[in-house]
Amino acid sequence: DQQVKQNSPSLSVQEGRISILNCDYTNSMFDYFLWYKKYPAEGPTFLISISSIKDKNEDGRFTVFLNKSAKHLSLHIVPSQPGDSAVYFCAASVGQGGSEKLVFGKGTKLTVNP
Amino acid sequence: DSGVTQTPKHLITATGQRVTLRCSPRSGDLSVYWYQQSLDQGLQFLIQYYNGEERAKGNILERFSAQQFPDLHSELNLSSLELGDSALYFCASSTRGRPQETQYFGPGTRLLVL
């Protein structure tokens, strides 16, 4: 049972355009969401996060939107750059009382073409 | 460089064998996490330690065990290895072990079971 789903395994965009990566979740108890980026042969690195009490968080070229009623979040990258080419993982936290853990999606491979 | 180190980088072994993966967290981080990434799978949370104590457990097999030592480094022991255990194993660390904190990932250990 996959609680965090990234239905698009890959996405290709042109440099300078917007990249939109999507993530759906099933567990309404998730209260914190994060995006991680992963380059080949490296571990994932944190990109941006959002609490369930917000619907938008922005950091430079990266914006995450949360639609709780639809159990959907998205990551917007504007403008996209070739260096953004990587695998992007959506993650959500569940649990309480010190036993919280992150649940990751399978990732979306973003390719930004020059 | 995340500051998290993992050894070895690559490991090739045979079915039925036992291996130990090692992780050193970032300086000052008290919590260590272990994740498994199999082919076409997202990051699967295995287990978390905080200051030497187990804090959270994911879908970790009984054949797998981990511990965090007084110097805060951690080891993941995989025994009675099966072909399906072939995967990338990541270690991550964070300051206080809350899921809202940024987790810093190591470069991973690639395990191949033949």
Tab-separated table of C-alpha atoms in Angstrom:
chain	number	residue	atom	x	y	z
A	1	ASP	CA	0.000	0.000	0.000
A	2	GLN	CA	1.754	3.077	-1.268
A	3	GLN	CA	0.735	6.074	0.798
A	4	VAL	CA	2.731	8.615	-1.201
A	5	LYS	CA	2.463	8.396	-4.971
A	6	GLN	CA	4.371	10.162	-7.691
A	7	ASN	CA	2.561	8.990	-10.764
A	8	SER	CA	4.927	10.470	-13.317
A	9	PRO	CA	8.209	8.548	-13.422
A	10	SER	CA	9.742	11.203	-15.651
A	11	LEU	CA	9.268	14.758	-16.887
A	12	SER	CA	11.092	16.685	-19.566
A	13	VAL	CA	10.993	20.502	-19.885
A	14	GLN	CA	12.851	23.216	-21.709
A	15	GLU	CA	15.270	25.495	-19.933
A	16	GLY	CA	13.539	28.651	-18.720
A	17	ARG	CA	10.078	27.062	-18.609
A	18	ILE	CA	8.163	25.915	-15.552
A	19	SER	CA	8.570	22.395	-14.163
A	20	ILE	CA	5.631	21.009	-12.194
A	21	LEU	CA	6.130	17.825	-10.226
A	22	ASN	CA	3.115	16.220	-8.623
A	23	CYS	CA	2.567	14.051	-5.589
A	24	ASP	CA	-0.596	12.455	-4.182
A	25	TYR	CA	-1.055	10.941	-0.765
A	26	THR	CA	-3.680	8.791	0.867
A	27	ASN	CA	-3.104	9.197	4.595
A	28	SER	CA	-5.001	12.202	5.955
A	29	MET	CA	-2.859	12.055	9.122
A	30	PHE	CA	0.227	13.300	7.288
A	31	ASP	CA	1.116	16.666	8.772
A	32	TYR	CA	4.359	17.644	7.088
A	33	PHE	CA	5.565	17.308	3.534
A	34	LEU	CA	9.015	17.594	2.031
A	35	TRP	CA	10.738	17.458	-1.322
A	36	TYR	CA	14.184	15.977	-1.773
A	37	LYS	CA	16.357	16.092	-4.857
A	38	LYS	CA	18.776	13.349	-5.848
A	39	TYR	CA	21.621	13.434	-8.350
A	40	PRO	CA	23.157	10.166	-9.609
A	41	ALA	CA	25.698	8.590	-7.263
A	42	GLU	CA	24.732	10.966	-4.453
A	43	GLY	CA	22.337	10.818	-1.539
A	44	PRO	CA	19.122	12.848	-1.595
A	45	THR	CA	19.317	16.476	-0.510
A	46	PHE	CA	16.539	18.486	1.097
A	47	LEU	CA	14.860	21.018	-1.149
A	48	ILE	CA	11.751	22.507	0.423
A	49	SER	CA	9.009	21.603	2.874
A	50	ILE	CA	5.489	22.605	3.887
A	51	SER	CA	3.394	22.135	6.980
A	52	SER	CA	-0.185	20.912	6.627
A	53	ILE	CA	-1.434	24.199	8.105
A	54	LYS	CA	-0.156	26.073	5.044
A	55	ASP	CA	-1.057	25.836	1.386
A	56	LYS	CA	2.054	27.376	-0.129
A	57	ASN	CA	5.731	27.744	0.651
A	58	GLU	CA	8.241	29.506	-1.523
A	59	ASP	CA	12.028	29.458	-1.629
A	60	GLY	CA	13.620	31.215	-4.557
A	61	ARG	CA	12.755	29.386	-7.753
A	62	PHE	CA	10.997	26.602	-5.844
A	63	THR	CA	7.402	26.715	-4.629
A	64	VAL	CA	5.443	23.904	-3.046
A	65	PHE	CA	1.637	23.948	-3.078
A	66	LEU	CA	-0.510	21.803	-0.818
A	67	ASN	CA	-4.160	20.983	-1.496
A	68	LYS	CA	-5.320	19.068	1.551
A	69	SER	CA	-8.840	18.423	0.310
A	70	ALA	CA	-7.418	16.739	-2.777
A	71	LYS	CA	-4.515	15.175	-0.842
A	72	HIS	CA	-2.204	16.580	-3.458
A	73	LEU	CA	0.978	18.581	-3.447
A	74	SER	CA	3.073	19.946	-6.234
A	75	LEU	CA	6.530	21.411	-6.662
A	76	HIS	CA	6.961	24.259	-9.123
A	77	ILE	CA	10.381	25.227	-10.412
A	78	VAL	CA	10.520	28.536	-12.238
A	79	PRO	CA	12.550	29.071	-14.315
A	80	SER	CA	13.913	25.577	-14.820
A	81	GLN	CA	17.651	25.225	-15.313
A	82	PRO	CA	19.715	22.310	-16.671
A	83	GLY	CA	21.248	21.884	-13.201
A	84	ASP	CA	17.781	21.041	-11.896
A	85	SER	CA	17.917	17.756	-13.792
A	86	ALA	CA	17.642	15.135	-11.050
A	87	VAL	CA	15.233	12.737	-9.411
A	88	TYR	CA	12.754	14.475	-7.112
A	89	PHE	CA	11.225	12.625	-4.181
A	90	CYS	CA	8.113	13.712	-2.366
A	91	ALA	CA	7.931	12.688	1.305
A	92	ALA	CA	5.381	12.965	4.088
A	93	SER	CA	5.647	12.517	7.806
A	94	VAL	CA	3.291	10.413	9.866
A	95	GLY	CA	3.153	9.391	13.470
A	96	GLN	CA	3.277	11.122	16.776
A	97	GLY	CA	4.877	11.051	20.146
A	98	GLY	CA	8.408	10.693	18.888
A	99	SER	CA	7.726	7.842	16.478
A	100	GLU	CA	7.334	9.985	13.403
A	101	LYS	CA	8.801	8.666	10.194
A	102	LEU	CA	9.029	9.810	6.613
A	103	VAL	CA	7.193	8.030	3.815
A	104	PHE	CA	8.722	8.632	0.397
A	105	GLY	CA	7.289	8.395	-3.083
A	106	LYS	CA	9.124	6.549	-5.861
A	107	GLY	CA	10.446	9.729	-7.405
A	108	THR	CA	10.120	11.676	-10.656
A	109	LYS	CA	13.105	12.074	-12.914
A	110	LEU	CA	13.241	15.652	-14.209
A	111	THR	CA	15.244	16.466	-17.315
A	112	VAL	CA	15.723	20.124	-18.205
A	113	ASN	CA	16.876	20.518	-21.784
A	114	PRO	CA	19.104	23.464	-22.744
B	1	ASP	CA	29.190	16.995	0.771
B	2	SER	CA	26.472	16.371	3.362
B	3	GLY	CA	28.902	15.495	6.142
B	4	VAL	CA	27.428	12.001	6.455
B	5	THR	CA	29.816	9.211	5.571
B	6	GLN	CA	28.949	5.655	4.650
B	7	THR	CA	31.231	2.698	4.160
B	8	PRO	CA	31.701	0.719	2.081
B	9	LYS	CA	30.531	2.364	-1.145
B	10	HIS	CA	29.996	-0.938	-2.895
B	11	LEU	CA	29.533	-4.436	-1.565
B	12	ILE	CA	29.190	-7.666	-3.515
B	13	THR	CA	28.341	-10.813	-1.634
B	14	ALA	CA	26.545	-14.120	-1.972
B	15	THR	CA	23.161	-15.327	-0.808
B	16	GLY	CA	23.109	-16.504	2.765
B	17	GLN	CA	25.946	-14.237	3.821
B	18	ARG	CA	25.971	-11.438	6.403
B	19	VAL	CA	27.206	-7.893	5.876
B	20	THR	CA	27.594	-4.770	7.979
B	21	LEU	CA	27.070	-1.272	6.650
B	22	ARG	CA	28.513	1.632	8.565
B	23	CYS	CA	27.384	5.230	8.899
B	24	SER	CA	28.910	8.260	10.590
B	25	PRO	CA	26.460	11.129	11.067
B	26	ARG	CA	27.177	14.834	10.656
B	27	SER	CA	29.011	16.373	13.546
B	28	GLY	CA	26.467	17.334	16.189
B	29	ASP	CA	23.614	15.227	14.825
B	30	LEU	CA	22.127	12.826	17.356
B	31	SER	CA	19.747	10.921	15.116
B	32	VAL	CA	20.499	8.400	12.408
B	33	TYR	CA	18.086	6.903	9.889
B	34	TRP	CA	18.484	3.968	7.547
B	35	TYR	CA	16.696	3.689	4.212
B	36	GLN	CA	16.597	1.097	1.452
B	37	GLN	CA	16.139	1.992	-2.197
B	38	SER	CA	15.448	-0.990	-4.415
B	39	LEU	CA	15.148	-0.875	-8.201
B	40	ASP	CA	12.152	1.259	-9.227
B	41	GLN	CA	11.255	1.822	-5.609
B	42	GLY	CA	11.254	4.930	-3.533
B	43	LEU	CA	13.176	5.270	-0.339
B	44	GLN	CA	11.871	2.781	2.185
B	45	PHE	CA	12.396	3.787	5.777
B	46	LEU	CA	13.966	1.004	7.796
B	47	ILE	CA	14.828	2.296	11.253
B	48	GLN	CA	15.777	5.391	13.236
B	49	TYR	CA	18.039	5.842	16.243
B	50	TYR	CA	18.341	8.833	18.500
B	51	ASN	CA	21.297	9.168	20.851
B	52	GLY	CA	21.790	5.419	20.998
B	53	GLU	CA	18.154	4.436	21.396
B	54	GLU	CA	15.788	3.072	18.763
B	55	ARG	CA	13.150	5.726	18.061
B	56	ALA	CA	11.115	4.533	15.095
B	57	LYS	CA	10.858	1.422	13.030
B	58	GLY	CA	9.702	0.949	9.468
B	59	ASN	CA	9.358	-2.195	7.396
B	60	ILE	CA	12.660	-3.620	8.515
B	61	LEU	CA	13.014	-7.352	8.057
B	62	GLU	CA	13.811	-9.543	11.040
B	63	ARG	CA	17.014	-10.569	9.241
B	64	PHE	CA	18.134	-6.942	9.486
B	65	SER	CA	19.265	-5.207	12.643
B	66	ALA	CA	20.905	-1.938	13.516
B	67	GLN	CA	22.456	-0.120	16.407
B	68	GLN	CA	23.853	3.271	17.259
B	69	PHE	CA	27.012	3.394	19.312
B	70	PRO	CA	28.054	5.873	22.032
B	71	ASP	CA	30.114	7.822	19.495
B	72	LEU	CA	26.846	8.100	17.491
B	73	HIS	CA	27.981	6.126	14.476
B	74	SER	CA	25.550	3.449	13.378
B	75	GLU	CA	25.753	0.041	11.798
B	76	LEU	CA	23.142	-1.827	9.794
B	77	ASN	CA	23.550	-5.593	9.844
B	78	LEU	CA	21.986	-7.640	7.070
B	79	SER	CA	22.023	-11.407	7.498
B	80	SER	CA	20.896	-14.489	5.558
B	81	LEU	CA	21.051	-12.304	2.484
B	82	GLU	CA	18.692	-12.941	-0.409
B	83	LEU	CA	18.833	-11.756	-4.016
B	84	GLY	CA	16.040	-9.304	-3.270
B	85	ASP	CA	18.172	-7.528	-0.703
B	86	SER	CA	20.238	-6.042	-3.515
B	87	ALA	CA	19.646	-2.315	-3.212
B	88	LEU	CA	21.080	1.058	-2.329
B	89	TYR	CA	21.183	1.593	1.413
B	90	PHE	CA	21.223	5.182	2.603
B	91	CYS	CA	21.978	6.545	5.988
B	92	ALA	CA	20.783	9.994	6.993
B	93	SER	CA	21.224	12.109	10.079
B	94	SER	CA	19.477	15.010	11.714
B	95	THR	CA	19.963	17.102	14.817
B	96	ARG	CA	17.122	16.049	17.082
B	97	GLY	CA	15.400	13.351	15.089
B	98	ARG	CA	12.155	15.164	14.273
B	99	PRO	CA	10.773	14.492	10.771
B	100	GLN	CA	10.347	18.236	10.172
B	101	GLU	CA	14.092	18.605	10.403
B	102	THR	CA	16.235	18.363	7.344
B	103	GLN	CA	17.748	14.943	7.012
B	104	TYR	CA	21.250	14.882	5.586
B	105	PHE	CA	21.914	11.816	3.507
B	106	GLY	CA	25.124	9.970	2.919
B	107	PRO	CA	26.155	8.822	-0.568
B	108	GLY	CA	24.812	5.333	0.053
B	109	THR	CA	26.145	1.788	-0.007
B	110	ARG	CA	25.282	-0.238	-3.080
B	111	LEU	CA	24.770	-3.868	-2.121
B	112	LEU	CA	24.703	-6.598	-4.739
B	113	VAL	CA	23.745	-10.096	-3.642
B	114	LEU	CA	24.649	-12.796	-6.161
